[in-house]
């Protein structure tokens, strides 16, 4: 699709056969809007089924009433004040990343993809589960390896119809690896949830003992999504069951790290290609932080407006989730064509974001496209890296905070350079848009490259 989109862009829509499955592909703002704005077409397509063994039917994969109730229960866990708590974790992990990057200063080009991914993984483990896995300093963690193995296995299974049948999948080597990885992933989350519920029970006990006047002693403990899930209730006051909680924790682990890791990598690559844009980001950082190396605050993030445009423009060119899919729940019409109920529809953001009518010279990296005056009047469905409508990404603000915080920490210390050409990246659009050949950069210390 990436290679041939120029050939089919002028067509109103496209039908693609994936093995026995016909898929309708949409890549224009007005056609995408029909599906995304609807509160009816919220069911995910068949290939999402391969996420079920790991994620169950959590927020990403569920549908109907189950999804609606969960979405309502989980939305408050992404509140601004909670994100401010999470920013502390992001700063701490970004600091470890920056220290790890130090050893590359003034050296040969190196591939930064893994360093960045492990940082994103450490952030999500600590914010979702309240558990430090130390992935950045312990690249051999069994859990970390299982997360990345599982994502690869799911991606490959989705594209290989001969691996689809549950009955025969375990006969393939991949099916057996799937079973092994699944066991590691679920055992890990099971243990963390058990530890957390035990902690909460102890605290409750303490509360009753002291007549309800319990105050936690010792240093303030950070909240994690898991703590909030253990306490969340629906409209009728029902709590989530153990399995419900595991589904959601696993979903955050999956959706919450590969996506931000890819987005960070693409942003770094683009800044490396465009030193003049990088300089503008660094001037803005200097205005906000001066010479100080203090942690980034939510107030700082508000002031980093140019960096925000850089992050948005990088997600336009390289949307971490290059495709996502729905099954239509009733007949509808798109550009005069009748689309029957039950059709699998793929929204291709990679192509949508390159519409020259909306983004002139679409291949050029121009953060100015996202200055408020340049966005006004733009079709609301022309740019949807986080999807849009009722089933948009619940982690959008979390991701934006993380991206800005990590990039700010890196660019306050270093200048990034790259001579890697776009055609050398090996861009692949799987579950996530990845550079198959890695992101090769060189680092210089700020003082040396700004003088
Ligand atoms: C740059 C980073 C991110 C991007 C580009 C992104 C993009 C998306 C997209 C396109 C969807 C819709 C998927 C679909 O319809 O199948 C989605 C859904 C979702 N995302 Fe994200 N995401 C990012 C980060 C995160 C983070 C950090 C979290 C959690 C901490 C998260 C949690 C979720 C969840 C739970 C859903 C399902 C929401 C629902 O269906 O109600 N995402 N994301």
GROMACS .gro file of C-alpha atoms and ligand atoms in nm:
model
  494
    1UNK     CA    1   0.000   0.000   0.000
    2UNK     CA    2   0.284   0.234   0.089
    3UNK     CA    3   0.456   0.169  -0.241
    4UNK     CA    4   0.154   0.191  -0.468
    5UNK     CA    5  -0.072   0.449  -0.306
    6UNK     CA    6   0.004   0.710  -0.572
    7UNK     CA    7  -0.154   0.475  -0.828
    8UNK     CA    8  -0.486   0.436  -0.648
    9UNK     CA    9  -0.517   0.767  -0.460
   10UNK     CA   10  -0.756   0.911  -0.722
   11UNK     CA   11  -0.995   0.615  -0.679
   12UNK     CA   12  -1.279   0.684  -0.432
   13UNK     CA   13  -1.222   0.355  -0.250
   14UNK     CA   14  -1.049   0.021  -0.292
   15UNK     CA   15  -1.124  -0.346  -0.232
   16UNK     CA   16  -0.834  -0.572  -0.133
   17UNK     CA   17  -0.848  -0.949  -0.090
   18UNK     CA   18  -0.647  -1.079   0.206
   19UNK     CA   19  -0.668  -1.455   0.151
   20UNK     CA   20  -1.040  -1.533   0.165
   21UNK     CA   21  -1.131  -1.193   0.316
   22UNK     CA   22  -1.240  -0.892   0.107
   23UNK     CA   23  -1.144  -0.564   0.277
   24UNK     CA   24  -1.267  -0.217   0.187
   25UNK     CA   25  -0.990   0.042   0.215
   26UNK     CA   26  -1.058   0.410   0.289
   27UNK     CA   27  -0.808   0.697   0.269
   28UNK     CA   28  -1.003   1.021   0.208
   29UNK     CA   29  -1.121   1.250   0.490
   30UNK     CA   30  -1.489   1.240   0.384
   31UNK     CA   31  -1.502   0.858   0.343
   32UNK     CA   32  -1.316   0.791   0.669
   33UNK     CA   33  -1.559   1.023   0.850
   34UNK     CA   34  -1.859   0.802   0.763
   35UNK     CA   35  -1.712   0.516   0.966
   36UNK     CA   36  -1.524   0.694   1.246
   37UNK     CA   37  -1.791   0.947   1.340
   38UNK     CA   38  -2.058   0.678   1.375
   39UNK     CA   39  -2.155   0.540   1.715
   40UNK     CA   40  -2.281   0.227   1.533
   41UNK     CA   41  -1.969   0.105   1.347
   42UNK     CA   42  -1.767   0.038   1.660
   43UNK     CA   43  -1.702  -0.331   1.609
   44UNK     CA   44  -1.343  -0.427   1.532
   45UNK     CA   45  -1.261  -0.647   1.229
   46UNK     CA   46  -1.175  -1.014   1.210
   47UNK     CA   47  -0.792  -0.981   1.233
   48UNK     CA   48  -0.828  -0.826   1.582
   49UNK     CA   49  -0.933  -1.177   1.692
   50UNK     CA   50  -0.565  -1.272   1.700
   51UNK     CA   51  -0.516  -1.023   1.985
   52UNK     CA   52  -0.779  -1.200   2.199
   53UNK     CA   53  -0.559  -1.475   2.349
   54UNK     CA   54  -0.335  -1.205   2.502
   55UNK     CA   55  -0.567  -0.908   2.554
   56UNK     CA   56  -0.900  -1.089   2.594
   57UNK     CA   57  -1.177  -0.847   2.509
   58UNK     CA   58  -1.038  -0.537   2.678
   59UNK     CA   59  -1.101  -0.181   2.568
   60UNK     CA   60  -0.922  -0.217   2.233
   61UNK     CA   61  -1.093  -0.538   2.120
   62UNK     CA   62  -1.437  -0.539   2.289
   63UNK     CA   63  -1.758  -0.406   2.140
   64UNK     CA   64  -2.123  -0.318   2.222
   65UNK     CA   65  -2.233  -0.267   2.580
   66UNK     CA   66  -1.918  -0.419   2.729
   67UNK     CA   67  -1.702  -0.162   2.549
   68UNK     CA   68  -1.935   0.130   2.640
   69UNK     CA   69  -1.936   0.046   3.013
   70UNK     CA   70  -1.560  -0.010   3.024
   71UNK     CA   71  -1.483   0.308   2.833
   72UNK     CA   72  -1.691   0.507   3.084
   73UNK     CA   73  -1.518   0.340   3.380
   74UNK     CA   74  -1.165   0.382   3.246
   75UNK     CA   75  -1.183   0.735   3.102
   76UNK     CA   76  -1.129   0.906   3.443
   77UNK     CA   77  -0.799   0.718   3.489
   78UNK     CA   78  -0.650   0.945   3.219
   79UNK     CA   79  -0.736   1.263   3.410
   80UNK     CA   80  -0.492   1.557   3.392
   81UNK     CA   81  -0.378   1.527   3.757
   82UNK     CA   82  -0.297   1.160   3.709
   83UNK     CA   83  -0.098   1.239   3.395
   84UNK     CA   84   0.097   1.491   3.604
   85UNK     CA   85   0.193   1.203   3.841
   86UNK     CA   86   0.294   0.991   3.543
   87UNK     CA   87   0.517   1.271   3.416
   88UNK     CA   88   0.750   1.202   3.712
   89UNK     CA   89   0.796   0.845   3.585
   90UNK     CA   90   0.851   0.972   3.231
   91UNK     CA   91   1.122   1.212   3.350
   92UNK     CA   92   1.297   0.943   3.551
   93UNK     CA   93   1.299   0.694   3.265
   94UNK     CA   94   1.399   0.961   3.011
   95UNK     CA   95   1.696   1.040   3.236
   96UNK     CA   96   1.807   0.678   3.225
   97UNK     CA   97   1.771   0.689   2.845
   98UNK     CA   98   1.980   1.006   2.823
   99UNK     CA   99   2.252   0.848   3.041
  100UNK     CA  100   2.252   0.539   2.818
  101UNK     CA  101   2.280   0.760   2.507
  102UNK     CA  102   2.582   0.944   2.657
  103UNK     CA  103   2.815   0.663   2.555
  104UNK     CA  104   2.740   0.732   2.186
  105UNK     CA  105   2.834   1.102   2.192
  106UNK     CA  106   3.087   1.188   1.916
  107UNK     CA  107   3.102   0.824   1.809
  108UNK     CA  108   2.996   0.627   1.500
  109UNK     CA  109   2.627   0.620   1.395
  110UNK     CA  110   2.421   0.372   1.599
  111UNK     CA  111   2.067   0.233   1.586
  112UNK     CA  112   1.865   0.402   1.863
  113UNK     CA  113   1.544   0.204   1.806
  114UNK     CA  114   1.588  -0.043   2.092
  115UNK     CA  115   1.706   0.219   2.344
  116UNK     CA  116   1.394   0.427   2.280
  117UNK     CA  117   1.160   0.127   2.280
  118UNK     CA  118   1.292   0.004   2.616
  119UNK     CA  119   1.243   0.351   2.763
  120UNK     CA  120   0.878   0.351   2.647
  121UNK     CA  121   0.837   0.001   2.789
  122UNK     CA  122   0.975   0.105   3.129
  123UNK     CA  123   0.735   0.400   3.131
  124UNK     CA  124   0.427   0.191   3.055
  125UNK     CA  125   0.520  -0.088   3.303
  126UNK     CA  126   0.553   0.160   3.585
  127UNK     CA  127   0.248   0.371   3.498
  128UNK     CA  128   0.016   0.082   3.407
  129UNK     CA  129   0.117  -0.166   3.676
  130UNK     CA  130   0.321   0.035   3.926
  131UNK     CA  131   0.605  -0.211   3.861
  132UNK     CA  132   0.962  -0.123   3.770
  133UNK     CA  133   1.095  -0.384   3.524
  134UNK     CA  134   1.418  -0.195   3.453
  135UNK     CA  135   1.405  -0.289   3.083
  136UNK     CA  136   1.659  -0.019   2.993
  137UNK     CA  137   1.922  -0.167   3.217
  138UNK     CA  138   1.818  -0.529   3.188
  139UNK     CA  139   1.767  -0.600   2.819
  140UNK     CA  140   1.724  -0.970   2.893
  141UNK     CA  141   1.406  -0.949   3.101
  142UNK     CA  142   1.185  -1.248   3.016
  143UNK     CA  143   0.869  -1.034   3.024
  144UNK     CA  144   1.018  -0.768   2.796
  145UNK     CA  145   1.124  -1.032   2.544
  146UNK     CA  146   0.779  -1.193   2.557
  147UNK     CA  147   0.603  -0.859   2.488
  148UNK     CA  148   0.807  -0.800   2.175
  149UNK     CA  149   0.785  -1.167   2.061
  150UNK     CA  150   0.407  -1.167   2.104
  151UNK     CA  151   0.362  -0.848   1.896
  152UNK     CA  152   0.571  -1.007   1.616
  153UNK     CA  153   0.374  -1.333   1.629
  154UNK     CA  154   0.036  -1.153   1.612
  155UNK     CA  155   0.149  -0.934   1.322
  156UNK     CA  156   0.270  -1.234   1.127
  157UNK     CA  157  -0.044  -1.439   1.199
  158UNK     CA  158  -0.270  -1.159   1.075
  159UNK     CA  159  -0.097  -1.162   0.738
  160UNK     CA  160  -0.085  -1.543   0.703
  161UNK     CA  161  -0.429  -1.703   0.646
  162UNK     CA  162  -0.279  -2.055   0.688
  163UNK     CA  163  -0.204  -1.963   1.055
  164UNK     CA  164  -0.560  -1.841   1.128
  165UNK     CA  165  -0.731  -2.164   1.246
  166UNK     CA  166  -0.700  -2.201   1.625
  167UNK     CA  167  -0.706  -2.578   1.594
  168UNK     CA  168  -0.403  -2.606   1.364
  169UNK     CA  169  -0.200  -2.302   1.486
  170UNK     CA  170  -0.027  -2.499   1.766
  171UNK     CA  171   0.104  -2.745   1.504
  172UNK     CA  172   0.329  -2.471   1.367
  173UNK     CA  173   0.651  -2.369   1.543
  174UNK     CA  174   0.501  -2.018   1.572
  175UNK     CA  175   0.190  -2.151   1.744
  176UNK     CA  176   0.405  -2.319   2.006
  177UNK     CA  177   0.609  -2.001   2.061
  178UNK     CA  178   0.275  -1.818   2.098
  179UNK     CA  179   0.169  -2.053   2.379
  180UNK     CA  180   0.506  -2.009   2.554
  181UNK     CA  181   0.501  -1.628   2.533
  182UNK     CA  182   0.138  -1.610   2.642
  183UNK     CA  183   0.221  -1.804   2.958
  184UNK     CA  184   0.505  -1.566   3.047
  185UNK     CA  185   0.290  -1.257   2.982
  186UNK     CA  186  -0.012  -1.373   3.181
  187UNK     CA  187   0.194  -1.510   3.471
  188UNK     CA  188   0.367  -1.174   3.503
  189UNK     CA  189   0.043  -0.968   3.504
  190UNK     CA  190  -0.124  -1.222   3.736
  191UNK     CA  191   0.155  -1.179   3.990
  192UNK     CA  192   0.152  -0.799   3.972
  193UNK     CA  193  -0.228  -0.786   4.015
  194UNK     CA  194  -0.211  -1.029   4.310
  195UNK     CA  195   0.062  -0.817   4.478
  196UNK     CA  196  -0.138  -0.496   4.425
  197UNK     CA  197  -0.468  -0.632   4.555
  198UNK     CA  198  -0.283  -0.760   4.860
  199UNK     CA  199  -0.134  -0.412   4.918
  200UNK     CA  200  -0.478  -0.251   4.885
  201UNK     CA  201  -0.636  -0.503   5.125
  202UNK     CA  202  -0.366  -0.428   5.382
  203UNK     CA  203  -0.431  -0.056   5.350
  204UNK     CA  204  -0.808  -0.109   5.390
  205UNK     CA  205  -0.737  -0.313   5.703
  206UNK     CA  206  -0.524  -0.033   5.837
  207UNK     CA  207  -0.799   0.217   5.759
  208UNK     CA  208  -1.060   0.028   5.969
  209UNK     CA  209  -0.816  -0.017   6.257
  210UNK     CA  210  -0.760   0.355   6.290
  211UNK     CA  211  -1.126   0.453   6.282
  212UNK     CA  212  -1.121   0.561   5.920
  213UNK     CA  213  -0.853   0.822   5.990
  214UNK     CA  214  -0.584   0.628   5.817
  215UNK     CA  215  -0.306   0.830   5.662
  216UNK     CA  216  -0.033   0.666   5.467
  217UNK     CA  217   0.304   0.692   5.636
  218UNK     CA  218   0.639   0.704   5.455
  219UNK     CA  219   0.699   0.852   5.111
  220UNK     CA  220   0.395   0.924   4.891
  221UNK     CA  221   0.319   0.620   4.674
  222UNK     CA  222   0.253   0.685   4.308
  223UNK     CA  223  -0.077   0.570   4.164
  224UNK     CA  224  -0.072   0.331   3.871
  225UNK     CA  225  -0.358   0.253   3.628
  226UNK     CA  226  -0.385  -0.081   3.804
  227UNK     CA  227  -0.462   0.084   4.141
  228UNK     CA  228  -0.740   0.281   3.978
  229UNK     CA  229  -0.878  -0.022   3.796
  230UNK     CA  230  -0.893  -0.212   4.125
  231UNK     CA  231  -1.108   0.067   4.268
  232UNK     CA  232  -1.318   0.155   3.958
  233UNK     CA  233  -1.694   0.091   3.964
  234UNK     CA  234  -1.965   0.110   3.695
  235UNK     CA  235  -2.298   0.299   3.716
  236UNK     CA  236  -2.443   0.027   3.939
  237UNK     CA  237  -2.143   0.030   4.174
  238UNK     CA  238  -2.003  -0.302   4.041
  239UNK     CA  239  -1.627  -0.351   4.054
  240UNK     CA  240  -1.422  -0.503   3.772
  241UNK     CA  241  -1.353  -0.876   3.807
  242UNK     CA  242  -1.001  -1.014   3.820
  243UNK     CA  243  -1.012  -1.119   3.451
  244UNK     CA  244  -1.153  -0.777   3.352
  245UNK     CA  245  -0.856  -0.610   3.518
  246UNK     CA  246  -0.604  -0.837   3.354
  247UNK     CA  247  -0.752  -0.765   3.010
  248UNK     CA  248  -0.716  -0.394   3.061
  249UNK     CA  249  -0.365  -0.406   3.207
  250UNK     CA  250  -0.250  -0.625   2.916
  251UNK     CA  251  -0.422  -0.388   2.670
  252UNK     CA  252  -0.239  -0.085   2.812
  253UNK     CA  253   0.088  -0.276   2.798
  254UNK     CA  254   0.032  -0.358   2.432
  255UNK     CA  255  -0.122  -0.028   2.308
  256UNK     CA  256   0.081   0.195   2.534
  257UNK     CA  257   0.444   0.130   2.447
  258UNK     CA  258   0.506   0.017   2.087
  259UNK     CA  259   0.297   0.307   1.958
  260UNK     CA  260   0.480   0.578   2.153
  261UNK     CA  261   0.819   0.411   2.092
  262UNK     CA  262   0.762   0.418   1.714
  263UNK     CA  263   0.638   0.779   1.728
  264UNK     CA  264   0.946   0.888   1.926
  265UNK     CA  265   1.180   0.711   1.686
  266UNK     CA  266   1.021   0.869   1.379
  267UNK     CA  267   1.034   1.214   1.539
  268UNK     CA  268   1.404   1.170   1.619
  269UNK     CA  269   1.474   1.052   1.266
  270UNK     CA  270   1.295   1.352   1.113
  271UNK     CA  271   1.471   1.598   1.344
  272UNK     CA  272   1.804   1.436   1.250
  273UNK     CA  273   1.721   1.496   0.881
  274UNK     CA  274   1.620   1.861   0.945
  275UNK     CA  275   1.883   2.044   1.154
  276UNK     CA  276   1.712   2.381   1.101
  277UNK     CA  277   1.388   2.251   1.258
  278UNK     CA  278   1.585   2.087   1.540
  279UNK     CA  279   1.751   2.424   1.615
  280UNK     CA  280   1.408   2.587   1.649
  281UNK     CA  281   1.302   2.317   1.895
  282UNK     CA  282   1.621   2.369   2.094
  283UNK     CA  283   1.577   2.749   2.106
  284UNK     CA  284   1.229   2.694   2.245
  285UNK     CA  285   1.372   2.450   2.503
  286UNK     CA  286   1.634   2.708   2.602
  287UNK     CA  287   1.364   2.973   2.651
  288UNK     CA  288   1.174   2.742   2.886
  289UNK     CA  289   1.460   2.572   3.073
  290UNK     CA  290   1.763   2.799   3.033
  291UNK     CA  291   2.071   2.607   3.150
  292UNK     CA  292   1.884   2.411   3.413
  293UNK     CA  293   1.856   2.033   3.394
  294UNK     CA  294   1.548   2.018   3.617
  295UNK     CA  295   1.267   1.773   3.535
  296UNK     CA  296   1.000   1.871   3.282
  297UNK     CA  297   0.668   1.986   3.433
  298UNK     CA  298   0.316   1.999   3.288
  299UNK     CA  299   0.350   2.379   3.276
  300UNK     CA  300   0.666   2.350   3.066
  301UNK     CA  301   0.489   2.116   2.825
  302UNK     CA  302   0.220   2.377   2.764
  303UNK     CA  303   0.489   2.626   2.663
  304UNK     CA  304   0.661   2.388   2.419
  305UNK     CA  305   0.429   2.477   2.131
  306UNK     CA  306   0.675   2.429   1.846
  307UNK     CA  307   0.780   2.088   1.982
  308UNK     CA  308   0.412   1.996   1.986
  309UNK     CA  309   0.385   2.081   1.613
  310UNK     CA  310   0.694   1.867   1.546
  311UNK     CA  311   0.536   1.571   1.728
  312UNK     CA  312   0.211   1.615   1.531
  313UNK     CA  313   0.384   1.649   1.195
  314UNK     CA  314   0.597   1.339   1.263
  315UNK     CA  315   0.275   1.145   1.337
  316UNK     CA  316   0.130   1.273   1.009
  317UNK     CA  317   0.416   1.135   0.802
  318UNK     CA  318   0.470   0.824   1.012
  319UNK     CA  319   0.146   0.741   1.199
  320UNK     CA  320   0.243   0.471   1.454
  321UNK     CA  321  -0.084   0.290   1.380
  322UNK     CA  322  -0.083   0.302   0.999
  323UNK     CA  323  -0.413   0.109   0.960
  324UNK     CA  324  -0.704   0.018   1.181
  325UNK     CA  325  -1.021  -0.165   1.096
  326UNK     CA  326  -1.393  -0.197   1.171
  327UNK     CA  327  -1.677  -0.422   1.063
  328UNK     CA  328  -1.983  -0.222   0.955
  329UNK     CA  329  -2.284  -0.293   1.177
  330UNK     CA  330  -2.544  -0.172   0.925
  331UNK     CA  331  -2.564  -0.081   0.555
  332UNK     CA  332  -2.417   0.261   0.475
  333UNK     CA  333  -2.328   0.471   0.172
  334UNK     CA  334  -1.982   0.602   0.089
  335UNK     CA  335  -1.935   0.828  -0.214
  336UNK     CA  336  -2.251   0.681  -0.364
  337UNK     CA  337  -2.149   0.317  -0.316
  338UNK     CA  338  -2.363   0.094  -0.097
  339UNK     CA  339  -2.149  -0.075   0.168
  340UNK     CA  340  -2.335  -0.375   0.310
  341UNK     CA  341  -2.357  -0.457   0.680
  342UNK     CA  342  -2.070  -0.685   0.791
  343UNK     CA  343  -1.807  -0.537   0.554
  344UNK     CA  344  -1.452  -0.518   0.691
  345UNK     CA  345  -1.325  -0.163   0.647
  346UNK     CA  346  -0.961  -0.061   0.680
  347UNK     CA  347  -0.877   0.303   0.750
  348UNK     CA  348  -0.533   0.374   0.608
  349UNK     CA  349  -0.395   0.679   0.790
  350UNK     CA  350  -0.059   0.654   0.614
  351UNK     CA  351  -0.230   0.735   0.282
  352UNK     CA  352  -0.498   0.966   0.431
  353UNK     CA  353  -0.228   1.191   0.580
  354UNK     CA  354  -0.063   1.234   0.239
  355UNK     CA  355  -0.359   1.395   0.061
  356UNK     CA  356  -0.194   1.677  -0.141
  357UNK     CA  357  -0.520   1.876  -0.145
  358UNK     CA  358  -0.501   1.907   0.233
  359UNK     CA  359  -0.125   1.879   0.296
  360UNK     CA  360   0.053   2.037  -0.006
  361UNK     CA  361   0.386   1.864  -0.086
  362UNK     CA  362   0.281   1.591   0.153
  363UNK     CA  363   0.622   1.418   0.177
  364UNK     CA  364   0.785   1.732   0.321
  365UNK     CA  365   0.832   1.758   0.698
  366UNK     CA  366   0.682   2.097   0.790
  367UNK     CA  367   0.574   2.139   1.154
  368UNK     CA  368   0.422   2.478   1.059
  369UNK     CA  369   0.127   2.287   0.912
  370UNK     CA  370   0.009   2.251   1.271
  371UNK     CA  371   0.029   2.618   1.370
  372UNK     CA  372  -0.326   2.705   1.483
  373UNK     CA  373  -0.379   2.949   1.194
  374UNK     CA  374  -0.285   2.676   0.943
  375UNK     CA  375  -0.516   2.414   1.094
  376UNK     CA  376  -0.830   2.624   1.102
  377UNK     CA  377  -1.082   2.508   0.843
  378UNK     CA  378  -0.902   2.175   0.785
  379UNK     CA  379  -1.135   1.875   0.749
  380UNK     CA  380  -1.159   1.722   1.102
  381UNK     CA  381  -1.099   1.369   0.967
  382UNK     CA  382  -0.798   1.459   0.747
  383UNK     CA  383  -0.552   1.393   1.031
  384UNK     CA  384  -0.640   1.107   1.268
  385UNK     CA  385  -0.324   0.939   1.404
  386UNK     CA  386  -0.520   0.856   1.723
  387UNK     CA  387  -0.832   0.759   1.529
  388UNK     CA  388  -1.134   0.983   1.597
  389UNK     CA  389  -1.496   0.972   1.711
  390UNK     CA  390  -1.629   0.760   1.995
  391UNK     CA  391  -1.360   0.488   1.957
  392UNK     CA  392  -1.060   0.714   1.945
  393UNK     CA  393  -0.740   0.646   2.141
  394UNK     CA  394  -0.799   0.678   2.515
  395UNK     CA  395  -0.424   0.723   2.567
  396UNK     CA  396  -0.382   1.020   2.332
  397UNK     CA  397  -0.294   1.276   2.598
  398UNK     CA  398  -0.072   1.029   2.782
  399UNK     CA  399   0.117   0.966   2.456
  400UNK     CA  400   0.155   1.338   2.379
  401UNK     CA  401   0.287   1.409   2.728
  402UNK     CA  402   0.532   1.119   2.702
  403UNK     CA  403   0.657   1.215   2.358
  404UNK     CA  404   0.716   1.577   2.449
  405UNK     CA  405   0.879   1.491   2.782
  406UNK     CA  406   1.120   1.234   2.637
  407UNK     CA  407   1.211   1.447   2.333
  408UNK     CA  408   1.266   1.751   2.554
  409UNK     CA  409   1.503   1.553   2.776
  410UNK     CA  410   1.701   1.422   2.480
  411UNK     CA  411   1.724   1.751   2.290
  412UNK     CA  412   1.824   1.956   2.596
  413UNK     CA  413   2.138   1.741   2.615
  414UNK     CA  414   2.218   1.638   2.255
  415UNK     CA  415   2.198   1.731   1.889
  416UNK     CA  416   2.086   1.446   1.666
  417UNK     CA  417   2.221   1.392   1.316
  418UNK     CA  418   2.145   1.129   1.055
  419UNK     CA  419   2.251   1.054   0.701
  420UNK     CA  420   2.007   0.766   0.662
  421UNK     CA  421   1.788   0.818   0.354
  422UNK     CA  422   1.415   0.752   0.364
  423UNK     CA  423   1.453   0.461   0.120
  424UNK     CA  424   1.708   0.302   0.357
  425UNK     CA  425   1.461   0.286   0.649
  426UNK     CA  426   1.276  -0.024   0.529
  427UNK     CA  427   0.938   0.118   0.635
  428UNK     CA  428   0.693  -0.164   0.712
  429UNK     CA  429   0.327  -0.114   0.798
  430UNK     CA  430   0.236  -0.394   1.037
  431UNK     CA  431   0.034  -0.343   1.356
  432UNK     CA  432   0.278  -0.059   1.406
  433UNK     CA  433   0.465   0.143   1.140
  434UNK     CA  434   0.829   0.047   1.187
  435UNK     CA  435   1.168   0.109   1.031
  436UNK     CA  436   1.281  -0.248   0.956
  437UNK     CA  437   1.643  -0.134   0.928
  438UNK     CA  438   1.638   0.070   1.249
  439UNK     CA  439   1.702   0.443   1.301
  440UNK     CA  440   2.071   0.525   1.263
  441UNK     CA  441   2.177   0.849   1.428
  442UNK     CA  442   2.488   1.027   1.555
  443UNK     CA  443   2.489   1.233   1.872
  444UNK     CA  444   2.680   1.551   1.958
  445UNK     CA  445   2.673   1.736   2.288
  446UNK     CA  446   2.451   2.048   2.271
  447UNK     CA  447   2.727   2.299   2.346
  448UNK     CA  448   2.947   2.161   2.067
  449UNK     CA  449   2.683   2.161   1.793
  450UNK     CA  450   2.516   2.497   1.876
  451UNK     CA  451   2.837   2.698   1.869
  452LIG     C1  452   0.169   0.781   1.971
  452LIG     C2  453   0.105   0.694   2.048
  452LIG     C3  454  -0.028   0.633   2.016
  452LIG     C4  455  -0.095   0.625   1.897
  452LIG     C5  456  -0.050   0.678   1.760
  452LIG     C6  457  -0.219   0.556   1.922
  452LIG     C7  458  -0.316   0.530   1.827
  452LIG     C8  459  -0.435   0.464   1.851
  452LIG     C9  460  -0.533   0.435   1.751
  452LIG    C10  461  -0.521   0.470   1.602
  452LIG    C11  462  -0.635   0.371   1.812
  452LIG    C12  463  -0.760   0.313   1.746
  452LIG    C13  464  -0.732   0.168   1.715
  452LIG    C14  465  -0.847   0.096   1.653
  452LIG     O1  466  -0.953   0.156   1.624
  452LIG     O2  467  -0.830  -0.022   1.635
  452LIG    C15  468  -0.602   0.358   1.953
  452LIG    C16  469  -0.682   0.300   2.047
  452LIG    C17  470  -0.644   0.280   2.179
  452LIG     N1  471  -0.528   0.324   2.238
  452LIG    FE1  472  -0.384   0.432   2.150
  452LIG     N2  473  -0.225   0.522   2.055
  452LIG    C18  474  -0.111   0.568   2.116
  452LIG    C19  475  -0.079   0.557   2.250
  452LIG    C20  476  -0.157   0.495   2.346
  452LIG    C21  477  -0.124   0.488   2.486
  452LIG    C22  478   0.001   0.550   2.549
  452LIG    C23  479  -0.222   0.414   2.547
  452LIG    C24  480  -0.239   0.375   2.691
  452LIG    C25  481  -0.168   0.417   2.790
  452LIG    C26  482  -0.318   0.379   2.443
  452LIG    C27  483  -0.433   0.304   2.464
  452LIG    C28  484  -0.529   0.280   2.368
  452LIG    C29  485  -0.651   0.205   2.396
  452LIG    C30  486  -0.690   0.139   2.527
  452LIG    C31  487  -0.724   0.205   2.276
  452LIG    C32  488  -0.861   0.145   2.252
  452LIG    C33  489  -0.964   0.254   2.282
  452LIG    C34  490  -1.108   0.210   2.259
  452LIG     O3  491  -1.135   0.134   2.165
  452LIG     O4  492  -1.193   0.256   2.335
  452LIG     N3  493  -0.275   0.431   2.324
  452LIG     N4  494  -0.479   0.417   1.973
   0.00000   0.00000   0.00000
